[in-house]
Amino acid sequence: MGILHQEKITDQAEIQKKIDEKYMRQAILQAKKAYDLDETPIGCVIVHEGKVIGRGYNRRNTDKNPLAHAEITAIRKASRKIGDWRLEECTLYVTLEPCQMCAGAIIQSRIERVVLGCMNPKAGCAGSVLNLLDMKEFNHQVQLEIGVLGEECSALMKTFFKELRMKQKMKKKSLAE
Amino acid sequence: MGILHQEKITDQAEIQKKIDEKYMRQAILQAKKAYDLDETPIGCVIVHEGKVIGRGYNRRNTDKNPLAHAEITAIRKASRKIGDWRLEECTLYVTLEPCQMCAGAIIQSRIERVVLGCMNPKAGCAGSVLNLLDMKEFNHQVQLEIGVLGEECSALMKTFFKELRMKQKMKKKSLAE
């Protein structure tokens, strides 16, 4: 019985992993839209009862708007879809660990679960600099899953910044000539 | 010379106090708009070079939007006005200490100075629960002024919640009858 029970838990975990990867792939597609605009490639989807109800990608420079982060856009769209400021029973998938504003918006909208691609050691607020998603002082805490398709999310960021440095180097070179 | 210098500083502080009170009064006017909609009365204005470039008030329930906080609306409007996601050299006036999302948005938009009316001991993130506006780990820190027209801002909140409790009591009573 013990072994069967263990197998059942492993099966459930395996199914959840597949589901999480499916939606993280959609978040990565969003991140690639940012990439195509020369924006830091961060993408986000919000899922409710098996349906994507909000999508977003980073458009901060394009829109000249400090609020145009992937998560904020996805939350705005999801709450419009649901017709409520409360996004309880929703899961948010994002390719990069959220900043303090987006982690705050996740708490404010009472999102139940957050699935992260890769971490942001210098500025992330879901465990790196601090963890706003799980503070007992606030009236809401979030279930957190880290590292889903993490390598793919991280590779996207690395390629972006490598290209950015190359572009900046070439620009400097052409200015010097 | 020492006394003259001291007087000059006091004069400057007095002038700044008057300026801060002037704009906080405008933030209170915004808060009253929220009050009139039965929303928690929180208001905000953003000032750049002596001009108000963004206004906002809490519309969370009215708009069914978790992002419809006073500060977020004011930041969105100010950045549209300036045409940049950076709100450097701006001062944000808000009647109540910001939540984690709004404190985060203040950091993300690099607002130079924040002036607060009253504190929010249970949820505020500019010194109460934590202080996101002054963390050395982040790439931006904010100058903070607390308690400008604090009693007026606090009284507005207290009246609102007193009335809310009375309304809820009356509703319960009428349901019981």
GROMACS .gro file of C-alpha atoms in nm:
model
  354
    1MET     CA    1   0.000   0.000   0.000
    2GLY     CA    2   0.283   0.236   0.091
    3ILE     CA    3   0.454   0.184  -0.242
    4LEU     CA    4   0.126   0.225  -0.438
    5HIS     CA    5   0.054   0.551  -0.250
    6GLN     CA    6   0.406   0.673  -0.327
    7GLU     CA    7   0.359   0.587  -0.696
    8LYS     CA    8   0.031   0.781  -0.702
    9ILE     CA    9   0.201   1.091  -0.558
   10THR     CA   10   0.485   1.056  -0.811
   11ASP     CA   11   0.229   1.025  -1.094
   12GLN     CA   12   0.047   1.337  -0.977
   13ALA     CA   13   0.374   1.529  -0.952
   14GLU     CA   14   0.466   1.411  -1.302
   15ILE     CA   15   0.128   1.525  -1.442
   16GLN     CA   16   0.161   1.865  -1.269
   17LYS     CA   17   0.513   1.901  -1.410
   18LYS     CA   18   0.385   1.836  -1.764
   19ILE     CA   19   0.105   2.094  -1.714
   20ASP     CA   20   0.350   2.350  -1.576
   21GLU     CA   21   0.587   2.299  -1.868
   22LYS     CA   22   0.302   2.338  -2.116
   23TYR     CA   23   0.208   2.679  -1.980
   24MET     CA   24   0.569   2.788  -1.926
   25ARG     CA   25   0.622   2.721  -2.298
   26GLN     CA   26   0.342   2.971  -2.363
   27ALA     CA   27   0.511   3.221  -2.130
   28ILE     CA   28   0.835   3.172  -2.328
   29LEU     CA   29   0.645   3.247  -2.651
   30GLN     CA   30   0.539   3.576  -2.488
   31ALA     CA   31   0.901   3.645  -2.385
   32LYS     CA   32   1.007   3.600  -2.747
   33LYS     CA   33   0.768   3.878  -2.849
   34ALA     CA   34   0.960   4.109  -2.614
   35TYR     CA   35   1.287   3.981  -2.761
   36ASP     CA   36   1.168   4.073  -3.111
   37LEU     CA   37   1.114   4.431  -2.987
   38ASP     CA   38   1.467   4.447  -2.837
   39GLU     CA   39   1.310   4.436  -2.491
   40THR     CA   40   1.447   4.218  -2.207
   41PRO     CA   41   1.271   3.889  -2.292
   42ILE     CA   42   1.023   3.828  -2.010
   43GLY     CA   43   0.685   3.665  -2.071
   44CYS     CA   44   0.388   3.569  -1.857
   45VAL     CA   45   0.057   3.381  -1.880
   46ILE     CA   46  -0.217   3.342  -1.620
   47VAL     CA   47  -0.421   3.021  -1.610
   48HIS     CA   48  -0.764   2.968  -1.455
   49GLU     CA   49  -0.944   2.632  -1.469
   50GLY     CA   50  -0.718   2.509  -1.747
   51LYS     CA   51  -0.758   2.818  -1.965
   52VAL     CA   52  -0.513   3.099  -2.032
   53ILE     CA   53  -0.701   3.415  -1.928
   54GLY     CA   54  -0.417   3.668  -1.951
   55ARG     CA   55  -0.093   3.706  -2.144
   56GLY     CA   56   0.178   3.969  -2.124
   57TYR     CA   57   0.535   4.047  -2.222
   58ASN     CA   58   0.781   4.320  -2.133
   59ARG     CA   59   0.720   4.639  -2.333
   60ARG     CA   60   0.877   4.894  -2.095
   61ASN     CA   61   1.088   5.079  -2.352
   62THR     CA   62   0.843   5.036  -2.640
   63ASP     CA   63   0.550   5.177  -2.442
   64LYS     CA   64   0.768   5.418  -2.238
   65ASN     CA   65   0.577   5.291  -1.935
   66PRO     CA   66   0.730   5.163  -1.608
   67LEU     CA   67   0.417   4.948  -1.555
   68ALA     CA   68   0.450   4.761  -1.886
   69HIS     CA   69   0.607   4.451  -1.728
   70ALA     CA   70   0.488   4.107  -1.846
   71GLU     CA   71   0.313   4.021  -1.518
   72ILE     CA   72   0.130   4.355  -1.482
   73THR     CA   73  -0.012   4.330  -1.834
   74ALA     CA   74  -0.118   3.967  -1.779
   75ILE     CA   75  -0.284   4.056  -1.445
   76ARG     CA   76  -0.473   4.349  -1.601
   77LYS     CA   77  -0.601   4.128  -1.882
   78ALA     CA   78  -0.689   3.837  -1.652
   79SER     CA   79  -0.886   4.055  -1.411
   80ARG     CA   80  -1.074   4.210  -1.704
   81LYS     CA   81  -1.156   3.859  -1.829
   82ILE     CA   82  -1.272   3.735  -1.488
   83GLY     CA   83  -1.448   4.061  -1.398
   84ASP     CA   84  -1.293   4.075  -1.051
   85TRP     CA   85  -0.981   4.225  -0.893
   86ARG     CA   86  -0.935   3.893  -0.710
   87LEU     CA   87  -0.750   3.632  -0.915
   88GLU     CA   88  -0.791   3.356  -0.657
   89GLU     CA   89  -0.758   3.002  -0.798
   90CYS     CA   90  -0.528   3.134  -1.072
   91THR     CA   91  -0.173   3.025  -1.153
   92LEU     CA   92   0.075   3.278  -1.293
   93TYR     CA   93   0.361   3.151  -1.511
   94VAL     CA   94   0.652   3.387  -1.566
   95THR     CA   95   0.988   3.324  -1.731
   96LEU     CA   96   1.189   3.537  -1.481
   97GLU     CA   97   1.155   3.591  -1.107
   98PRO     CA   98   0.934   3.900  -1.055
   99CYS     CA   99   1.055   4.242  -0.939
  100GLN     CA  100   0.916   4.411  -0.626
  101MET     CA  101   0.630   4.575  -0.822
  102CYS     CA  102   0.515   4.255  -0.993
  103ALA     CA  103   0.552   4.043  -0.678
  104GLY     CA  104   0.339   4.309  -0.508
  105ALA     CA  105   0.076   4.294  -0.784
  106ILE     CA  106   0.063   3.913  -0.744
  107ILE     CA  107  -0.011   3.957  -0.371
  108GLN     CA  108  -0.264   4.235  -0.435
  109SER     CA  109  -0.453   4.019  -0.686
  110ARG     CA  110  -0.439   3.716  -0.452
  111ILE     CA  111  -0.304   3.480  -0.717
  112GLU     CA  112  -0.290   3.130  -0.566
  113ARG     CA  113   0.020   2.987  -0.729
  114VAL     CA  114   0.324   3.122  -0.913
  115VAL     CA  115   0.550   2.914  -1.141
  116LEU     CA  116   0.890   3.063  -1.225
  117GLY     CA  117   1.134   2.986  -1.504
  118CYS     CA  118   1.467   3.127  -1.386
  119MET     CA  119   1.571   3.341  -1.092
  120ASN     CA  120   1.690   3.704  -1.096
  121PRO     CA  121   1.960   3.712  -0.825
  122LYS     CA  122   2.015   4.090  -0.834
  123ALA     CA  123   1.655   4.214  -0.826
  124GLY     CA  124   1.410   3.926  -0.786
  125CYS     CA  125   1.152   3.945  -0.507
  126ALA     CA  126   1.038   3.583  -0.492
  127GLY     CA  127   1.338   3.455  -0.299
  128SER     CA  128   1.649   3.632  -0.431
  129VAL     CA  129   1.667   3.982  -0.276
  130LEU     CA  130   1.363   3.907  -0.062
  131ASN     CA  131   1.046   3.699  -0.088
  132LEU     CA  132   0.735   3.917  -0.101
  133LEU     CA  133   0.527   3.615  -0.208
  134ASP     CA  134   0.558   3.446   0.129
  135MET     CA  135   0.556   3.700   0.410
  136LYS     CA  136   0.339   3.615   0.708
  137GLU     CA  137   0.287   3.989   0.769
  138PHE     CA  138   0.074   4.021   0.452
  139ASN     CA  139  -0.285   3.900   0.420
  140HIS     CA  140  -0.197   3.664   0.133
  141GLN     CA  141   0.078   3.412   0.061
  142VAL     CA  142   0.151   3.238  -0.267
  143GLN     CA  143   0.248   2.879  -0.349
  144LEU     CA  144   0.572   2.892  -0.542
  145GLU     CA  145   0.731   2.654  -0.794
  146ILE     CA  146   1.079   2.743  -0.919
  147GLY     CA  147   1.287   2.630  -1.217
  148VAL     CA  148   1.023   2.508  -1.465
  149LEU     CA  149   1.199   2.511  -1.805
  150GLY     CA  150   1.455   2.717  -1.616
  151GLU     CA  151   1.743   2.652  -1.853
  152GLU     CA  152   1.541   2.758  -2.157
  153CYS     CA  153   1.426   3.079  -1.981
  154SER     CA  154   1.779   3.153  -1.864
  155ALA     CA  155   1.930   3.084  -2.211
  156LEU     CA  156   1.688   3.336  -2.366
  157MET     CA  157   1.806   3.603  -2.120
  158LYS     CA  158   2.173   3.522  -2.171
  159THR     CA  159   2.147   3.537  -2.551
  160PHE     CA  160   1.961   3.869  -2.526
  161PHE     CA  161   2.225   4.033  -2.306
  162LYS     CA  162   2.512   3.886  -2.509
  163GLU     CA  163   2.362   4.037  -2.826
  164LEU     CA  164   2.298   4.365  -2.647
  165ARG     CA  165   2.664   4.389  -2.539
  166MET     CA  166   2.776   4.309  -2.895
  167LYS     CA  167   2.545   4.578  -3.037
  168GLN     CA  168   2.675   4.833  -2.784
  169LYS     CA  169   3.035   4.738  -2.867
  170MET     CA  170   2.974   4.780  -3.241
  171LYS     CA  171   2.800   5.114  -3.182
  172LYS     CA  172   3.098   5.240  -2.978
  173LYS     CA  173   3.336   5.117  -3.248
  174SER     CA  174   3.146   5.289  -3.529
  175LEU     CA  175   3.130   5.611  -3.323
  176ALA     CA  176   3.507   5.598  -3.266
  177GLU     CA  177   3.581   5.552  -3.636
  178MET     CA  178   2.698   8.377   1.056
  179GLY     CA  179   2.603   8.049   1.226
  180ILE     CA  180   2.267   8.186   1.334
  181LEU     CA  181   2.197   8.336   0.989
  182HIS     CA  182   2.282   8.005   0.824
  183GLN     CA  183   2.050   7.824   1.066
  184GLU     CA  184   1.771   8.070   0.988
  185LYS     CA  185   1.819   8.014   0.615
  186ILE     CA  186   1.785   7.636   0.658
  187THR     CA  187   1.472   7.684   0.871
  188ASP     CA  188   1.327   7.915   0.605
  189GLN     CA  189   1.395   7.661   0.332
  190ALA     CA  190   1.239   7.384   0.540
  191GLU     CA  191   0.937   7.606   0.602
  192ILE     CA  192   0.898   7.679   0.229
  193GLN     CA  193   0.929   7.307   0.144
  194LYS     CA  194   0.669   7.227   0.409
  195LYS     CA  195   0.424   7.474   0.253
  196ILE     CA  196   0.488   7.327  -0.095
  197ASP     CA  197   0.438   6.973   0.035
  198GLU     CA  198   0.115   7.067   0.209
  199LYS     CA  199  -0.014   7.233  -0.108
  200TYR     CA  200   0.031   6.916  -0.313
  201MET     CA  201  -0.087   6.687  -0.033
  202ARG     CA  202  -0.410   6.888  -0.033
  203GLN     CA  203  -0.447   6.795  -0.399
  204ALA     CA  204  -0.383   6.429  -0.315
  205ILE     CA  205  -0.657   6.454  -0.048
  206LEU     CA  206  -0.896   6.592  -0.313
  207GLN     CA  207  -0.820   6.278  -0.517
  208ALA     CA  208  -0.881   6.060  -0.209
  209LYS     CA  209  -1.223   6.221  -0.168
  210LYS     CA  210  -1.314   6.108  -0.520
  211ALA     CA  211  -1.251   5.750  -0.405
  212TYR     CA  212  -1.457   5.818  -0.091
  213ASP     CA  213  -1.751   5.930  -0.305
  214LEU     CA  214  -1.737   5.593  -0.486
  215ASP     CA  215  -1.737   5.401  -0.153
  216GLU     CA  216  -1.374   5.309  -0.215
  217THR     CA  217  -1.105   5.327   0.057
  218PRO     CA  218  -1.011   5.697   0.030
  219ILE     CA  219  -0.656   5.705  -0.105
  220GLY     CA  220  -0.535   5.973  -0.343
  221CYS     CA  221  -0.210   6.058  -0.518
  222VAL     CA  222  -0.051   6.330  -0.731
  223ILE     CA  223   0.288   6.337  -0.902
  224VAL     CA  224   0.472   6.667  -0.939
  225HIS     CA  225   0.748   6.755  -1.186
  226GLU     CA  226   0.908   7.101  -1.201
  227GLY     CA  227   0.622   7.254  -1.003
  228LYS     CA  228   0.348   7.100  -1.218
  229VAL     CA  229   0.110   6.815  -1.139
  230ILE     CA  230   0.168   6.564  -1.420
  231GLY     CA  231  -0.033   6.270  -1.287
  232ARG     CA  232  -0.332   6.219  -1.058
  233GLY     CA  233  -0.496   5.904  -0.930
  234TYR     CA  234  -0.735   5.767  -0.671
  235ASN     CA  235  -0.831   5.422  -0.557
  236ARG     CA  236  -1.088   5.258  -0.790
  237ARG     CA  237  -1.016   4.891  -0.716
  238ASN     CA  238  -1.376   4.779  -0.663
  239THR     CA  239  -1.528   5.019  -0.917
  240ASP     CA  240  -1.293   4.907  -1.196
  241LYS     CA  241  -1.269   4.545  -1.068
  242ASN     CA  242  -0.895   4.582  -1.119
  243PRO     CA  243  -0.622   4.498  -0.862
  244LEU     CA  244  -0.395   4.755  -1.031
  245ALA     CA  245  -0.638   5.046  -0.988
  246HIS     CA  246  -0.456   5.189  -0.683
  247ALA     CA  247  -0.408   5.567  -0.663
  248GLU     CA  248  -0.030   5.553  -0.712
  249ILE     CA  249  -0.037   5.314  -1.012
  250THR     CA  250  -0.288   5.535  -1.196
  251ALA     CA  251  -0.087   5.849  -1.119
  252ILE     CA  252   0.238   5.681  -1.236
  253ARG     CA  253   0.075   5.561  -1.560
  254LYS     CA  254  -0.054   5.911  -1.634
  255ALA     CA  255   0.272   6.084  -1.538
  256SER     CA  256   0.484   5.858  -1.758
  257ARG     CA  257   0.246   5.913  -2.050
  258LYS     CA  258   0.277   6.290  -1.993
  259ILE     CA  259   0.659   6.283  -1.971
  260GLY     CA  260   0.697   6.025  -2.250
  261ASP     CA  261   0.941   5.814  -2.050
  262TRP     CA  262   0.920   5.520  -1.808
  263ARG     CA  263   1.169   5.705  -1.588
  264LEU     CA  264   1.006   5.954  -1.352
  265GLU     CA  265   1.334   6.087  -1.216
  266GLU     CA  266   1.310   6.436  -1.063
  267CYS     CA  267   0.946   6.372  -0.975
  268THR     CA  268   0.782   6.386  -0.631
  269LEU     CA  269   0.491   6.156  -0.553
  270TYR     CA  270   0.237   6.267  -0.290
  271VAL     CA  271   0.007   6.000  -0.148
  272THR     CA  272  -0.239   6.018   0.141
  273LEU     CA  273  -0.158   5.666   0.274
  274GLU     CA  274   0.167   5.468   0.297
  275PRO     CA  275   0.191   5.257  -0.023
  276CYS     CA  276   0.140   4.879  -0.041
  277GLN     CA  277   0.412   4.645  -0.173
  278MET     CA  278   0.291   4.682  -0.536
  279CYS     CA  279   0.283   5.063  -0.531
  280ALA     CA  280   0.614   5.092  -0.343
  281GLY     CA  281   0.755   4.862  -0.612
  282ALA     CA  282   0.613   5.078  -0.892
  283ILE     CA  283   0.773   5.385  -0.728
  284ILE     CA  284   1.114   5.210  -0.738
  285GLN     CA  285   1.059   5.084  -1.093
  286SER     CA  286   0.976   5.435  -1.216
  287ARG     CA  287   1.273   5.583  -1.023
  288ILE     CA  288   1.068   5.855  -0.856
  289GLU     CA  289   1.307   6.079  -0.662
  290ARG     CA  290   1.097   6.172  -0.359
  291VAL     CA  291   0.783   6.042  -0.189
  292VAL     CA  292   0.569   6.244   0.053
  293LEU     CA  293   0.324   6.048   0.269
  294GLY     CA  294   0.016   6.155   0.460
  295CYS     CA  295  -0.045   5.880   0.715
  296MET     CA  296   0.108   5.538   0.773
  297ASN     CA  297  -0.054   5.197   0.718
  298PRO     CA  298   0.084   4.988   1.006
  299LYS     CA  299  -0.064   4.654   0.888
  300ALA     CA  300   0.033   4.661   0.519
  301GLY     CA  301   0.248   4.965   0.439
  302CYS     CA  302   0.579   4.909   0.262
  303ALA     CA  303   0.748   5.243   0.321
  304GLY     CA  304   0.852   5.171   0.679
  305SER     CA  305   0.567   4.982   0.849
  306VAL     CA  306   0.585   4.614   0.742
  307LEU     CA  307   0.907   4.679   0.552
  308ASN     CA  308   1.064   4.967   0.359
  309LEU     CA  309   1.095   4.888  -0.011
  310LEU     CA  310   1.171   5.254  -0.083
  311ASP     CA  311   1.509   5.240   0.087
  312MET     CA  312   1.676   4.905   0.029
  313LYS     CA  313   2.043   4.916  -0.062
  314GLU     CA  314   1.994   4.590  -0.261
  315PHE     CA  315   1.783   4.770  -0.524
  316ASN     CA  316   1.924   5.000  -0.793
  317HIS     CA  317   1.716   5.295  -0.671
  318GLN     CA  318   1.634   5.451  -0.334
  319VAL     CA  319   1.375   5.716  -0.261
  320GLN     CA  320   1.382   6.025  -0.038
  321LEU     CA  321   1.092   5.995   0.204
  322GLU     CA  322   0.889   6.255   0.395
  323ILE     CA  323   0.627   6.125   0.637
  324GLY     CA  324   0.325   6.282   0.808
  325VAL     CA  325   0.245   6.577   0.581
  326LEU     CA  326  -0.118   6.667   0.665
  327GLY     CA  327  -0.110   6.329   0.838
  328GLU     CA  328  -0.401   6.396   1.070
  329GLU     CA  329  -0.629   6.503   0.787
  330CYS     CA  330  -0.537   6.194   0.580
  331SER     CA  331  -0.585   5.969   0.882
  332ALA     CA  332  -0.920   6.128   0.974
  333LEU     CA  333  -1.050   6.061   0.621
  334MET     CA  334  -0.961   5.691   0.657
  335LYS     CA  335  -1.111   5.665   1.006
  336THR     CA  336  -1.440   5.827   0.899
  337PHE     CA  337  -1.458   5.596   0.596
  338PHE     CA  338  -1.411   5.277   0.801
  339LYS     CA  339  -1.647   5.398   1.075
  340GLU     CA  340  -1.919   5.457   0.815
  341LEU     CA  341  -1.843   5.122   0.651
  342ARG     CA  342  -1.887   4.940   0.983
  343MET     CA  343  -2.215   5.125   1.043
  344LYS     CA  344  -2.342   5.034   0.696
  345GLN     CA  345  -2.248   4.669   0.749
  346LYS     CA  346  -2.419   4.670   1.089
  347MET     CA  347  -2.738   4.817   0.941
  348LYS     CA  348  -2.730   4.566   0.656
  349LYS     CA  349  -2.699   4.277   0.901
  350LYS     CA  350  -2.982   4.419   1.110
  351SER     CA  351  -3.215   4.458   0.813
  352LEU     CA  352  -3.133   4.102   0.698
  353ALA     CA  353  -3.213   3.968   1.046
  354GLU     CA  354  -3.550   4.142   1.060
   0.00000   0.00000   0.00000
